[in-house]
Amino acid sequence: MFVDRDIFLEGIAASPGIAIGKVFLLEEEDFCFIRKEIPKSFREAERKRFDDAIEKTRSEFTVTYNKINDVLGENYAHIADVHILILDDPTLKKDVYKLIADGVNAEYALFKVLDKIIRSFENINGSFFKERKVDIQDVGKKILANLFGKKGKKLARLDEESIIIANNLTPADTVSVRGKKIAGFATDIGGKTSHTAIIAQGLAIPAVVGLKNISSLVKAGETIIIDGDKGEVVLNPSSKTLLHYKNKYDLQLSRTVELEKLKNLTSETTDNHKIFIFANIDHSDEVPLILNKGAVGIGLYRTETIYFNRDSIPNEQEHFDTYSKVVQQISPYAITIRTFDLGGDKLTKMGLLNLGFESNPFLGLRSTRLCLKYPEIFISQLRAILRVSVLGKVKLMYPMISGLAEVRAVNAILDKVKEDLKKENIKFDENMEVGVMIEVPSAVAVIDSIAKEVDFVSIGTNDLIQYTLAVDRINENVAYLYDPMHPAILRFIKRIIDEGHKAGIKVAMCGEMAGETKYTSVILGMGLDEFSVSPSQIAPIKKIVRSMSFVDCKAMAEKVLKLEDSKLILKEIDLFYETRGINA
Ligand code: PEP
Ligand code: MG
């Protein structure tokens, strides 16, 4: 007899909510293919099928080569060139033909031949051979995808409401689930503020990450529970556990209805201190949702998603079309469009951003650094943003600024773009506000100088915590060190707010910390002007703001800023809420 037994797995809460559903196991695409006997009369056709896949793969590589060559020149294009050379290797073809002639299917023949080549590299030391091994695997995957006639990820085949379980989901994968029937997801790797987690929040999909080995513990079709509030997953749930979570799920729905009532109320404390709660969005489709949740503007539009899941670089008109849709929908409220923050954990399929070789991508060619390296790509985005600035209240924001020189460098490009537009008689808002994200410790150190040269700043706590505490935001092994209440972080935030105010500009926060109700009292008390949060957090933050006084928050912030230990700080915060009967 089957005895049901709960298996609880602890992970990292990445996106709130409860989900109960069947497992959709997203397996890694690897070289695992079944051997099939091909009858003699079909072997010629099998060989032709292999040749066709090779030709299709060659034309894909040629397109990639040309694209990289156009944008970056030959030095980079050789990445695709290596792939074409492997594809054209006469021994590879000869050996595959031989196996097909012996009666095995093309997939298996290719797998056998590649496996032999890869194994021959295994005993040779040196990064050159390691890289070649990866190249050969890449080429193999492409040919196999074409043999299967399959394009893109297995996610495309998801047609039943499911919970996705994977070793990892990239931000691009996560964006591609938009509109699909996903109840939740759980992954082996990842951290609370990984971009995958952030996108899940934007999509309001409960998610738990950093579970280490969940993808090898579950089977497709099994029932599973995701608790995105606690960061817990239950495998093999007993009927009692299922009932418990079904009740929790119902409670969640009734809470949502309750929070909806706050939609048209202002965000002000009991002693009438007003703040603004804006939304963070990743995609143009999210505007109706955030308006419905009561957002009074967009404090962060992460434009890099425009670059995901495609193999060409978006042109100015594509940028314009996407932004104008968002600006028109959010108008008359303001929108802060952040220039693209690619790199780090946000890589794309485009040859241009083939940054897999960076050993420290978060410290590498990311964000504004990438914009400065490839100004032509940056310029098309800037032109589009300036063009949409006449359609509403548009602000421009640069990410990952590390110092004043960078602000000046990007602004010099912006000035040049403005001059060009003027010459072309293209209208734009000459007074468009330009701000920067403060998310690198060096920018905090020189915030007094930066604040004098910009119209606003927005604190990117996701990265600020990562870079200040030296804790990779997507590494589950060090997630326990990722501490927003670390005294260093609180002091930095206070410094940014104070220096911003001294310079007469507004200070916003758009990192995930702004959307955590537990921290609202402290950051409000430190004087933050604007909170920009993921859509699901707009109402909860408003509720907390409306239930406390600014005077109390200020006193509390002053107190915790003197504490030297985050545990004591959290204790103080708990006490603050407890004595006021607030459930944060
Ligand atoms: C941040 O770093 O806090 C931020 C908002 O930017 P992103 O999460 O896109 O890096
Ligand atoms: Mg950031």
Coordinates of C-alpha atoms and ligand atoms in Angstrom, one line a residue:
M1 CA 0.0 0.0 0.0
F2 CA 1.2 3.5 -0.8
V3 CA 1.8 5.6 2.3
D4 CA 1.9 9.3 1.6
R5 CA 4.7 11.1 3.4
D6 CA 5.6 14.7 3.1
I7 CA 9.1 15.6 2.0
F8 CA 9.9 19.2 2.9
L9 CA 12.8 21.0 1.1
E10 CA 14.1 24.3 2.3
G11 CA 15.1 26.8 -0.3
I12 CA 15.1 30.6 -0.8
A13 CA 11.8 32.4 -1.1
A14 CA 12.0 34.1 -4.5
S15 CA 8.5 35.1 -5.3
P16 CA 5.5 35.0 -2.8
G17 CA 2.4 32.9 -2.9
I18 CA 1.3 29.3 -2.7
A19 CA 1.1 27.0 -5.7
I20 CA -0.1 23.4 -5.9
G21 CA 0.3 21.5 -9.1
K22 CA 1.9 18.9 -11.2
V23 CA 5.6 18.8 -11.9
F24 CA 6.9 19.8 -15.3
L25 CA 10.5 18.8 -15.3
L26 CA 12.7 21.0 -17.4
E27 CA 15.6 18.7 -18.1
E28 CA 18.9 19.9 -19.3
E29 CA 19.3 19.4 -23.0
D30 CA 22.1 16.8 -23.2
F31 CA 23.4 14.1 -25.4
C32 CA 21.1 11.3 -24.4
F33 CA 19.5 9.7 -27.4
I34 CA 17.9 6.4 -28.0
R35 CA 19.4 4.0 -30.5
K36 CA 17.0 3.0 -33.2
E37 CA 17.5 0.4 -36.0
I38 CA 17.0 2.0 -39.4
P39 CA 15.9 -0.6 -42.1
K40 CA 18.2 -0.7 -45.1
S41 CA 15.7 0.9 -47.5
F42 CA 15.5 4.0 -45.2
R43 CA 19.2 4.6 -44.6
E44 CA 19.7 6.9 -47.6
A45 CA 16.8 9.0 -46.3
E46 CA 18.3 9.0 -42.8
R47 CA 21.6 10.2 -44.3
K48 CA 19.8 13.0 -46.1
R49 CA 18.0 14.0 -42.9
F50 CA 21.4 14.3 -41.3
D51 CA 22.8 16.4 -44.2
D52 CA 19.8 18.7 -44.1
A53 CA 20.3 19.3 -40.3
I54 CA 24.0 20.1 -41.1
E55 CA 23.0 22.6 -43.8
K56 CA 20.4 24.2 -41.5
T57 CA 22.9 24.5 -38.7
R58 CA 25.5 26.0 -41.1
S59 CA 23.1 28.7 -42.2
E60 CA 22.3 29.5 -38.6
F61 CA 26.0 29.8 -37.8
T62 CA 26.5 32.0 -40.9
V63 CA 23.8 34.3 -39.8
T64 CA 25.4 34.6 -36.3
Y65 CA 28.8 35.1 -37.9
N66 CA 27.5 38.0 -40.0
K67 CA 25.7 39.6 -37.2
I68 CA 28.7 39.5 -34.9
N69 CA 31.0 40.6 -37.7
D70 CA 28.7 43.6 -38.5
V71 CA 28.6 44.8 -35.0
L72 CA 31.8 43.8 -33.4
G73 CA 34.2 42.9 -36.2
E74 CA 36.1 39.8 -37.1
N75 CA 37.8 39.3 -33.7
Y76 CA 34.5 38.4 -32.1
A77 CA 33.0 36.7 -35.2
H78 CA 35.6 34.0 -34.9
I79 CA 33.4 32.5 -32.1
A80 CA 30.9 31.5 -34.8
D81 CA 33.7 30.7 -37.2
V82 CA 35.0 28.0 -34.9
H83 CA 31.6 26.4 -34.9
I84 CA 31.5 26.3 -38.7
L85 CA 34.9 24.7 -38.8
I86 CA 33.7 21.9 -36.4
L87 CA 30.6 21.5 -38.5
D88 CA 32.6 21.1 -41.7
D89 CA 35.1 18.6 -40.2
P90 CA 35.2 15.8 -42.8
T91 CA 35.9 13.1 -40.1
L92 CA 32.8 14.0 -38.2
K93 CA 30.6 13.6 -41.2
K94 CA 32.4 10.5 -42.4
D95 CA 32.0 8.7 -39.1
V96 CA 28.3 9.6 -38.8
Y97 CA 27.6 8.4 -42.3
K98 CA 29.4 5.1 -41.5
L99 CA 27.2 4.5 -38.5
I100 CA 24.0 5.4 -40.4
A101 CA 25.1 3.0 -43.2
D102 CA 25.4 0.4 -40.4
G103 CA 21.8 0.9 -39.6
V104 CA 21.5 3.4 -36.6
N105 CA 19.5 6.6 -36.5
A106 CA 21.2 9.9 -37.2
E107 CA 20.7 11.3 -33.6
Y108 CA 22.4 8.3 -32.1
A109 CA 25.2 8.2 -34.7
L110 CA 26.0 11.8 -34.0
F111 CA 25.9 11.3 -30.3
K112 CA 28.3 8.4 -30.6
V113 CA 30.7 10.3 -32.8
L114 CA 30.7 13.4 -30.6
D115 CA 31.0 11.4 -27.5
K116 CA 34.2 9.8 -28.8
I117 CA 35.7 13.2 -29.8
I118 CA 34.8 14.7 -26.4
R119 CA 36.2 11.8 -24.5
S120 CA 39.5 12.1 -26.4
F121 CA 39.8 15.7 -25.0
E122 CA 39.0 14.6 -21.5
N123 CA 42.5 13.5 -20.6
I124 CA 44.2 16.5 -22.0
N125 CA 44.7 19.4 -19.6
G126 CA 44.5 23.0 -20.6
S127 CA 41.7 25.5 -21.0
F128 CA 42.0 25.4 -24.8
F129 CA 40.8 21.8 -25.0
K130 CA 38.1 22.5 -22.4
E131 CA 36.8 25.3 -24.5
R132 CA 36.9 23.2 -27.6
K133 CA 34.9 20.5 -25.8
V134 CA 32.2 23.1 -25.0
D135 CA 32.3 24.3 -28.7
I136 CA 31.8 20.7 -29.9
Q137 CA 28.9 20.2 -27.5
D138 CA 27.3 23.4 -28.7
V139 CA 27.6 22.4 -32.3
G140 CA 26.2 19.0 -31.4
K141 CA 23.2 20.5 -29.7
K142 CA 22.5 22.7 -32.6
I143 CA 22.6 19.8 -35.1
L144 CA 20.5 17.7 -32.8
A145 CA 17.9 20.5 -32.4
N146 CA 17.6 20.7 -36.2
L147 CA 17.5 16.9 -36.5
F148 CA 14.5 16.9 -34.1
G149 CA 13.1 19.8 -36.0
K150 CA 12.9 21.5 -32.6
K151 CA 13.4 25.2 -32.0
G152 CA 14.0 26.7 -28.7
K153 CA 13.5 25.3 -25.2
K154 CA 11.3 22.5 -24.1
L155 CA 9.3 25.1 -22.2
A156 CA 7.5 25.9 -25.5
R157 CA 5.8 22.5 -25.1
L158 CA 4.2 23.3 -21.8
D159 CA 0.5 23.1 -22.4
E160 CA -1.0 22.1 -19.0
E161 CA -1.0 24.2 -15.8
S162 CA 2.2 23.1 -14.2
I163 CA 5.0 23.8 -11.7
I164 CA 8.3 24.0 -13.5
I165 CA 11.2 22.3 -11.8
A166 CA 14.6 22.9 -13.3
N167 CA 18.3 23.0 -12.3
N168 CA 18.2 26.6 -13.4
L169 CA 16.0 29.0 -15.3
T170 CA 17.7 32.0 -17.0
P171 CA 15.9 35.3 -16.9
A172 CA 15.3 34.8 -20.6
D173 CA 13.6 31.4 -19.9
T174 CA 11.5 33.0 -17.3
V175 CA 10.4 35.8 -19.6
S176 CA 9.5 33.2 -22.2
V177 CA 6.9 31.6 -19.8
R178 CA 4.8 34.7 -20.0
G179 CA 1.3 33.7 -21.1
K180 CA 2.0 30.0 -20.4
K181 CA 0.2 28.0 -17.8
I182 CA 2.7 28.2 -15.0
A183 CA 1.5 27.9 -11.4
G184 CA 4.9 28.2 -9.9
F185 CA 8.5 27.2 -10.2
A186 CA 11.4 25.8 -8.2
T187 CA 15.1 25.5 -9.1
D188 CA 18.3 24.0 -7.8
I189 CA 20.2 27.2 -8.0
G190 CA 19.6 30.9 -7.6
G191 CA 19.2 33.6 -4.9
K192 CA 16.4 35.9 -3.7
T193 CA 17.4 38.8 -5.9
S194 CA 18.5 36.9 -9.0
H195 CA 16.9 38.3 -12.0
T196 CA 15.0 35.1 -12.5
A197 CA 13.4 35.6 -9.1
I198 CA 12.6 39.2 -9.9
I199 CA 10.9 38.3 -13.2
A200 CA 8.9 35.6 -11.4
Q201 CA 7.6 38.3 -9.0
G202 CA 6.7 40.5 -11.9
L203 CA 4.7 37.6 -13.4
A204 CA 3.2 37.0 -9.9
I205 CA 4.4 33.3 -10.1
P206 CA 5.2 31.8 -6.7
A207 CA 8.8 30.6 -6.8
V208 CA 11.4 29.0 -4.6
V209 CA 15.1 28.9 -5.7
G210 CA 18.3 27.5 -4.3
L211 CA 16.9 24.1 -3.5
K212 CA 20.2 22.5 -4.5
N213 CA 18.9 19.2 -5.9
I214 CA 15.2 19.3 -6.4
S215 CA 15.5 18.6 -10.2
S216 CA 16.9 15.2 -9.4
L217 CA 14.4 14.4 -6.7
V218 CA 11.1 14.9 -8.6
K219 CA 9.4 13.1 -11.4
A220 CA 7.2 14.6 -14.1
G221 CA 3.5 14.6 -13.2
E222 CA 4.0 14.3 -9.5
T223 CA 2.0 16.7 -7.2
I224 CA 4.1 19.3 -5.5
I225 CA 3.5 22.3 -3.3
I226 CA 5.5 25.6 -3.6
D227 CA 5.4 28.0 -0.7
G228 CA 7.0 31.1 -2.1
D229 CA 6.5 33.0 1.2
K230 CA 8.5 30.6 3.3
G231 CA 10.9 29.3 0.7
E232 CA 9.7 25.8 1.1
V233 CA 8.7 23.0 -1.3
V234 CA 6.7 19.9 -0.3
L235 CA 7.2 16.7 -2.4
N236 CA 4.8 13.8 -2.1
P237 CA 2.3 15.8 0.0
S238 CA 0.0 13.9 2.4
S239 CA -3.7 14.6 2.2
K240 CA -3.4 16.5 5.5
T241 CA -0.6 18.8 4.1
L242 CA -2.5 19.3 0.8
L243 CA -5.5 20.5 2.8
H244 CA -3.3 22.8 4.9
Y245 CA -1.9 24.4 1.8
K246 CA -5.3 24.6 0.0
N247 CA -6.5 26.6 3.0
K248 CA -3.4 28.8 2.8
Y249 CA -4.0 29.3 -0.9
D250 CA -7.7 30.4 -0.2
L251 CA -6.5 32.8 2.5
Q252 CA -4.0 34.3 0.0
L253 CA -6.9 34.9 -2.4
S254 CA -9.0 36.6 0.3
R255 CA -6.0 38.7 1.3
T256 CA -5.6 39.8 -2.3
V257 CA -9.3 41.0 -2.3
E258 CA -8.7 42.8 0.9
L259 CA -5.6 44.6 -0.4
E260 CA -7.4 45.6 -3.6
K261 CA -9.5 47.9 -1.5
L262 CA -6.4 50.1 -0.9
K263 CA -6.0 50.7 -4.6
N264 CA -7.3 54.3 -4.8
L265 CA -6.0 55.4 -1.4
T266 CA -2.9 57.6 -1.1
S267 CA 0.4 56.3 0.4
E268 CA 0.7 58.4 3.5
T269 CA 1.5 57.7 7.1
T270 CA -1.0 58.4 9.9
D271 CA 0.7 61.8 10.4
N272 CA 0.3 62.7 6.7
H273 CA 3.8 62.1 5.4
K274 CA 3.3 61.3 1.8
I275 CA 5.6 58.9 -0.2
F276 CA 5.2 57.5 -3.7
I277 CA 4.9 53.8 -4.5
F278 CA 5.8 53.1 -8.1
A279 CA 6.1 49.8 -9.9
N280 CA 9.1 47.9 -11.3
I281 CA 8.3 46.3 -14.6
D282 CA 10.2 44.1 -17.0
H283 CA 7.8 44.0 -19.8
S284 CA 5.4 46.4 -21.6
D285 CA 2.4 44.0 -21.0
E286 CA 2.6 44.7 -17.3
V287 CA 1.2 48.2 -17.3
P288 CA -2.5 47.3 -17.0
L289 CA -1.7 45.0 -14.1
I290 CA 0.3 47.6 -12.1
L291 CA -2.4 50.3 -12.7
N292 CA -4.9 47.9 -11.4
K293 CA -2.7 47.4 -8.3
G294 CA -2.7 51.1 -7.6
A295 CA 0.8 52.1 -8.9
V296 CA 1.2 55.8 -9.5
G297 CA 3.9 55.4 -12.0
I298 CA 6.8 53.2 -13.0
G299 CA 10.0 53.7 -11.0
L300 CA 12.0 51.1 -12.9
Y301 CA 11.4 49.8 -16.4
R302 CA 14.1 47.1 -17.0
T303 CA 14.5 47.4 -20.7
E304 CA 16.9 44.6 -21.2
T305 CA 14.1 42.1 -21.6
I306 CA 13.7 43.5 -25.1
Y307 CA 17.0 41.8 -25.9
F308 CA 16.0 38.4 -24.6
N309 CA 15.0 35.4 -26.7
R310 CA 16.0 36.7 -30.0
D311 CA 19.1 36.5 -32.1
S312 CA 19.3 40.0 -33.5
I313 CA 19.8 43.4 -31.8
P314 CA 16.6 45.5 -31.5
N315 CA 16.7 48.6 -33.7
E316 CA 15.6 52.1 -32.8
Q317 CA 12.1 51.7 -34.1
E318 CA 11.6 48.5 -32.1
H319 CA 12.7 50.3 -29.0
F320 CA 10.4 53.2 -29.8
D321 CA 7.4 51.0 -30.5
T322 CA 7.9 49.1 -27.2
Y323 CA 8.4 52.2 -25.1
S324 CA 5.7 54.2 -26.7
K325 CA 3.2 51.5 -25.8
V326 CA 4.3 51.7 -22.1
V327 CA 4.5 55.5 -21.9
Q328 CA 1.1 56.0 -23.4
Q329 CA -0.5 53.5 -21.1
I330 CA 1.0 54.8 -17.9
S331 CA 0.5 58.5 -18.8
P332 CA -0.2 60.9 -17.1
Y333 CA 1.9 59.1 -14.5
A334 CA 5.7 59.2 -14.9
I335 CA 7.9 56.4 -16.1
T336 CA 11.6 55.9 -15.4
I337 CA 13.2 54.0 -18.3
R338 CA 16.4 52.3 -17.4
T339 CA 18.9 51.9 -20.2
F340 CA 19.8 48.3 -20.7
D341 CA 21.5 46.3 -18.0
L342 CA 22.7 43.3 -19.8
G343 CA 25.5 41.1 -18.6
G344 CA 25.8 39.6 -15.1
D345 CA 23.1 37.0 -15.0
K346 CA 21.2 38.6 -17.9
L347 CA 22.8 37.2 -21.0
T348 CA 21.1 36.9 -24.3
K349 CA 21.3 34.6 -27.2
M350 CA 22.8 37.3 -29.4
G351 CA 26.3 36.8 -30.5
L352 CA 27.1 40.3 -29.3
L353 CA 26.5 39.3 -25.7
N354 CA 28.2 36.0 -25.8
L355 CA 29.9 36.7 -22.5
G356 CA 30.0 33.2 -21.3
F357 CA 33.8 33.4 -21.0
E358 CA 33.7 36.0 -18.2
S359 CA 34.8 34.3 -15.0
N360 CA 33.1 37.1 -12.9
P361 CA 30.2 38.3 -15.0
F362 CA 28.8 40.5 -12.3
L363 CA 32.1 42.3 -12.2
G364 CA 32.5 42.2 -15.9
L365 CA 31.2 43.9 -19.0
R366 CA 27.8 44.6 -17.6
S367 CA 25.2 47.3 -17.9
T368 CA 26.5 50.9 -18.5
R369 CA 30.0 49.4 -19.2
L370 CA 28.5 47.5 -22.0
C371 CA 26.7 50.6 -23.3
L372 CA 30.0 52.5 -23.3
K373 CA 31.8 49.7 -25.1
Y374 CA 29.1 49.4 -27.8
P375 CA 27.8 53.0 -28.2
E376 CA 26.0 52.2 -31.4
I377 CA 23.6 49.9 -29.6
F378 CA 23.3 52.3 -26.7
I379 CA 22.6 55.2 -29.1
S380 CA 19.6 53.5 -30.8
Q381 CA 18.1 53.0 -27.3
L382 CA 18.8 56.6 -26.3
R383 CA 17.2 57.9 -29.5
A384 CA 14.1 55.9 -28.9
I385 CA 13.8 57.0 -25.3
L386 CA 14.2 60.7 -26.3
R387 CA 11.6 60.2 -29.0
V388 CA 9.1 58.8 -26.6
S389 CA 9.8 61.5 -24.1
V390 CA 7.2 63.8 -25.8
L391 CA 4.5 61.2 -25.3
G392 CA 4.4 61.4 -21.5
K393 CA 6.4 62.0 -18.4
V394 CA 9.6 60.1 -19.2
K395 CA 12.7 59.9 -17.1
L396 CA 16.0 58.2 -18.1
M397 CA 18.1 56.2 -15.7
Y398 CA 21.6 54.7 -16.1
P399 CA 22.3 51.5 -14.1
M400 CA 25.5 50.3 -12.4
I401 CA 27.2 53.7 -12.2
S402 CA 30.5 53.4 -10.4
G403 CA 31.6 57.0 -10.3
L404 CA 31.3 60.5 -11.7
A405 CA 33.4 59.8 -14.8
E406 CA 30.9 57.2 -16.0
V407 CA 28.0 59.6 -15.5
R408 CA 29.8 62.2 -17.6
A409 CA 30.7 59.7 -20.2
V410 CA 27.1 58.5 -20.7
N411 CA 25.7 62.0 -20.5
A412 CA 28.2 63.1 -23.2
I413 CA 26.7 60.4 -25.5
L414 CA 23.2 61.6 -24.6
D415 CA 24.1 65.2 -25.4
K416 CA 25.4 64.1 -28.8
V417 CA 22.2 62.1 -29.5
K418 CA 20.1 65.2 -28.5
E419 CA 22.1 67.3 -31.0
D420 CA 21.6 64.8 -33.8
L421 CA 17.8 64.7 -33.1
K422 CA 17.7 68.5 -33.2
K423 CA 19.5 68.5 -36.6
E424 CA 17.0 65.9 -37.8
N425 CA 14.1 68.0 -36.5
I426 CA 12.9 65.2 -34.2
K427 CA 11.1 66.4 -31.1
F428 CA 12.0 65.4 -27.6
D429 CA 11.6 66.6 -24.1
E430 CA 14.6 68.9 -23.5
N431 CA 13.9 68.8 -19.8
M432 CA 13.8 65.1 -19.5
E433 CA 15.1 64.2 -16.1
V434 CA 18.2 62.0 -16.0
G435 CA 19.1 60.0 -13.0
V436 CA 21.4 57.1 -12.0
M437 CA 21.1 53.9 -10.0
I438 CA 23.3 53.8 -6.9
E439 CA 24.2 50.1 -6.6
V440 CA 28.0 50.1 -6.5
P441 CA 29.8 51.0 -3.3
S442 CA 32.1 53.4 -5.0
A443 CA 29.1 55.4 -6.1
V444 CA 28.0 55.7 -2.5
A445 CA 31.4 56.9 -1.5
V446 CA 31.1 59.8 -4.1
I447 CA 27.4 60.2 -3.9
D448 CA 27.8 63.9 -2.9
S449 CA 29.5 64.6 -6.3
I450 CA 27.1 62.4 -8.3
A451 CA 24.0 63.9 -6.7
K452 CA 25.1 67.4 -8.0
E453 CA 25.1 66.2 -11.6
V454 CA 21.9 64.3 -11.8
D455 CA 18.2 64.9 -11.5
F456 CA 17.4 62.0 -9.2
V457 CA 19.0 58.8 -7.8
S458 CA 17.5 55.4 -7.2
I459 CA 19.0 52.9 -4.8
G460 CA 19.5 49.5 -6.4
T461 CA 19.7 47.4 -3.2
N462 CA 19.9 44.1 -5.1
D463 CA 23.3 44.9 -6.4
L464 CA 24.3 47.3 -3.7
I465 CA 24.1 44.5 -1.2
Q466 CA 25.8 42.0 -3.6
Y467 CA 28.7 44.4 -4.2
T468 CA 29.0 45.8 -0.7
L469 CA 28.9 42.4 1.2
A470 CA 30.7 40.5 -1.6
V471 CA 27.8 38.1 -1.8
D472 CA 26.8 36.8 -5.3
R473 CA 23.1 37.5 -5.5
I474 CA 22.4 34.3 -7.4
N475 CA 24.6 31.9 -5.4
E476 CA 22.5 29.9 -3.0
N477 CA 25.6 28.8 -1.0
V478 CA 26.2 32.3 0.2
A479 CA 22.6 33.4 0.3
Y480 CA 22.7 33.4 4.1
L481 CA 25.1 36.3 4.0
Y482 CA 22.8 38.4 1.8
D483 CA 21.7 40.7 4.5
P484 CA 19.7 43.9 3.8
M485 CA 19.9 44.8 7.5
H486 CA 23.6 44.7 7.6
P487 CA 24.7 48.0 9.4
A488 CA 26.9 48.8 6.4
I489 CA 23.9 48.7 4.1
L490 CA 21.7 50.8 6.3
R491 CA 24.5 53.4 6.7
F492 CA 25.0 53.5 2.9
I493 CA 21.3 54.0 2.4
K494 CA 21.1 56.8 4.9
R495 CA 24.1 58.5 3.3
I496 CA 22.6 58.3 -0.2
I497 CA 19.3 59.8 1.1
D498 CA 21.0 62.6 3.0
E499 CA 23.4 63.5 0.3
G500 CA 20.6 63.4 -2.3
H501 CA 18.4 65.7 -0.2
K502 CA 21.4 68.0 0.4
A503 CA 21.7 68.3 -3.4
G504 CA 18.0 69.0 -3.6
I505 CA 17.0 65.8 -5.5
K506 CA 14.6 63.0 -4.9
V507 CA 15.9 59.6 -3.7
A508 CA 14.1 56.5 -4.7
M509 CA 14.7 52.8 -4.0
C510 CA 14.0 50.2 -6.7
G511 CA 15.8 47.1 -5.3
E512 CA 13.7 44.3 -3.8
M513 CA 14.3 45.7 -0.4
A514 CA 11.9 48.5 -1.2
G515 CA 9.1 45.9 -1.5
E516 CA 9.8 44.0 1.8
T517 CA 7.2 45.1 4.3
K518 CA 9.5 44.2 7.1
Y519 CA 12.0 47.0 6.1
T520 CA 9.4 49.7 5.2
S521 CA 9.5 51.4 8.6
V522 CA 13.3 51.8 8.6
I523 CA 13.7 53.0 5.1
L524 CA 10.7 55.3 5.4
G525 CA 12.2 56.6 8.6
M526 CA 15.5 57.3 6.9
G527 CA 13.6 59.7 4.6
L528 CA 13.3 57.8 1.3
D529 CA 11.0 59.7 -1.1
E530 CA 9.9 57.0 -3.5
F531 CA 9.5 53.2 -3.3
S532 CA 9.6 51.3 -6.6
V533 CA 8.5 47.7 -6.0
S534 CA 7.4 44.6 -7.9
P535 CA 3.7 44.7 -8.8
S536 CA 2.6 42.2 -6.1
Q537 CA 4.2 44.4 -3.3
I538 CA 2.4 47.7 -4.2
A539 CA -0.6 47.1 -2.0
P540 CA 1.2 45.4 1.0
I541 CA 3.7 48.3 1.2
K542 CA 0.9 50.9 1.0
K543 CA -0.9 49.1 3.8
I544 CA 2.1 49.2 6.1
V545 CA 2.8 52.9 5.2
R546 CA -0.7 53.8 6.1
S547 CA -0.6 52.1 9.5
M548 CA 2.4 53.9 11.0
S549 CA 3.5 57.4 11.8
F550 CA 6.5 59.1 10.2
V551 CA 7.7 60.5 13.5
D552 CA 7.8 56.9 15.0
C553 CA 9.6 55.6 11.9
K554 CA 12.2 58.4 12.1
A555 CA 12.9 57.6 15.7
M556 CA 13.2 53.9 15.0
A557 CA 15.5 54.5 12.0
E558 CA 17.7 56.7 14.2
K559 CA 17.9 53.9 16.8
V560 CA 18.7 51.1 14.5
L561 CA 21.4 53.1 12.7
K562 CA 23.3 53.1 15.9
L563 CA 23.2 49.3 16.3
E564 CA 26.1 47.2 15.1
D565 CA 24.5 43.9 14.5
S566 CA 21.7 43.0 12.1
K567 CA 20.2 40.6 14.5
L568 CA 19.6 43.4 17.0
I569 CA 18.3 45.6 14.2
L570 CA 15.8 42.9 13.2
K571 CA 14.7 42.5 16.8
E572 CA 14.1 46.2 17.1
I573 CA 12.0 46.2 13.9
D574 CA 10.0 43.2 15.2
L575 CA 9.3 45.0 18.4
F576 CA 8.3 48.2 16.5
Y577 CA 5.7 46.3 14.6
E578 CA 4.6 44.1 17.5
T579 CA 3.8 47.1 19.7
R580 CA 1.7 48.6 17.0
G581 CA -0.1 45.4 16.2
I582 CA 1.2 45.5 12.6
N583 CA 1.6 42.2 10.8
A584 CA 4.6 43.0 8.5
Ligands
PEP1 C1 19.0 46.5 -8.1 O1 20.2 46.1 -8.4 O2 18.6 46.7 -7.0 C2 18.1 46.7 -9.3 C3 16.9 47.2 -9.1 O3 18.5 46.4 -10.5 P1 18.5 44.9 -11.0 O4 17.8 44.0 -10.1 O5 17.9 44.9 -12.4 O6 20.0 44.6 -11.1
MG2 MG 21.0 46.3 -10.3

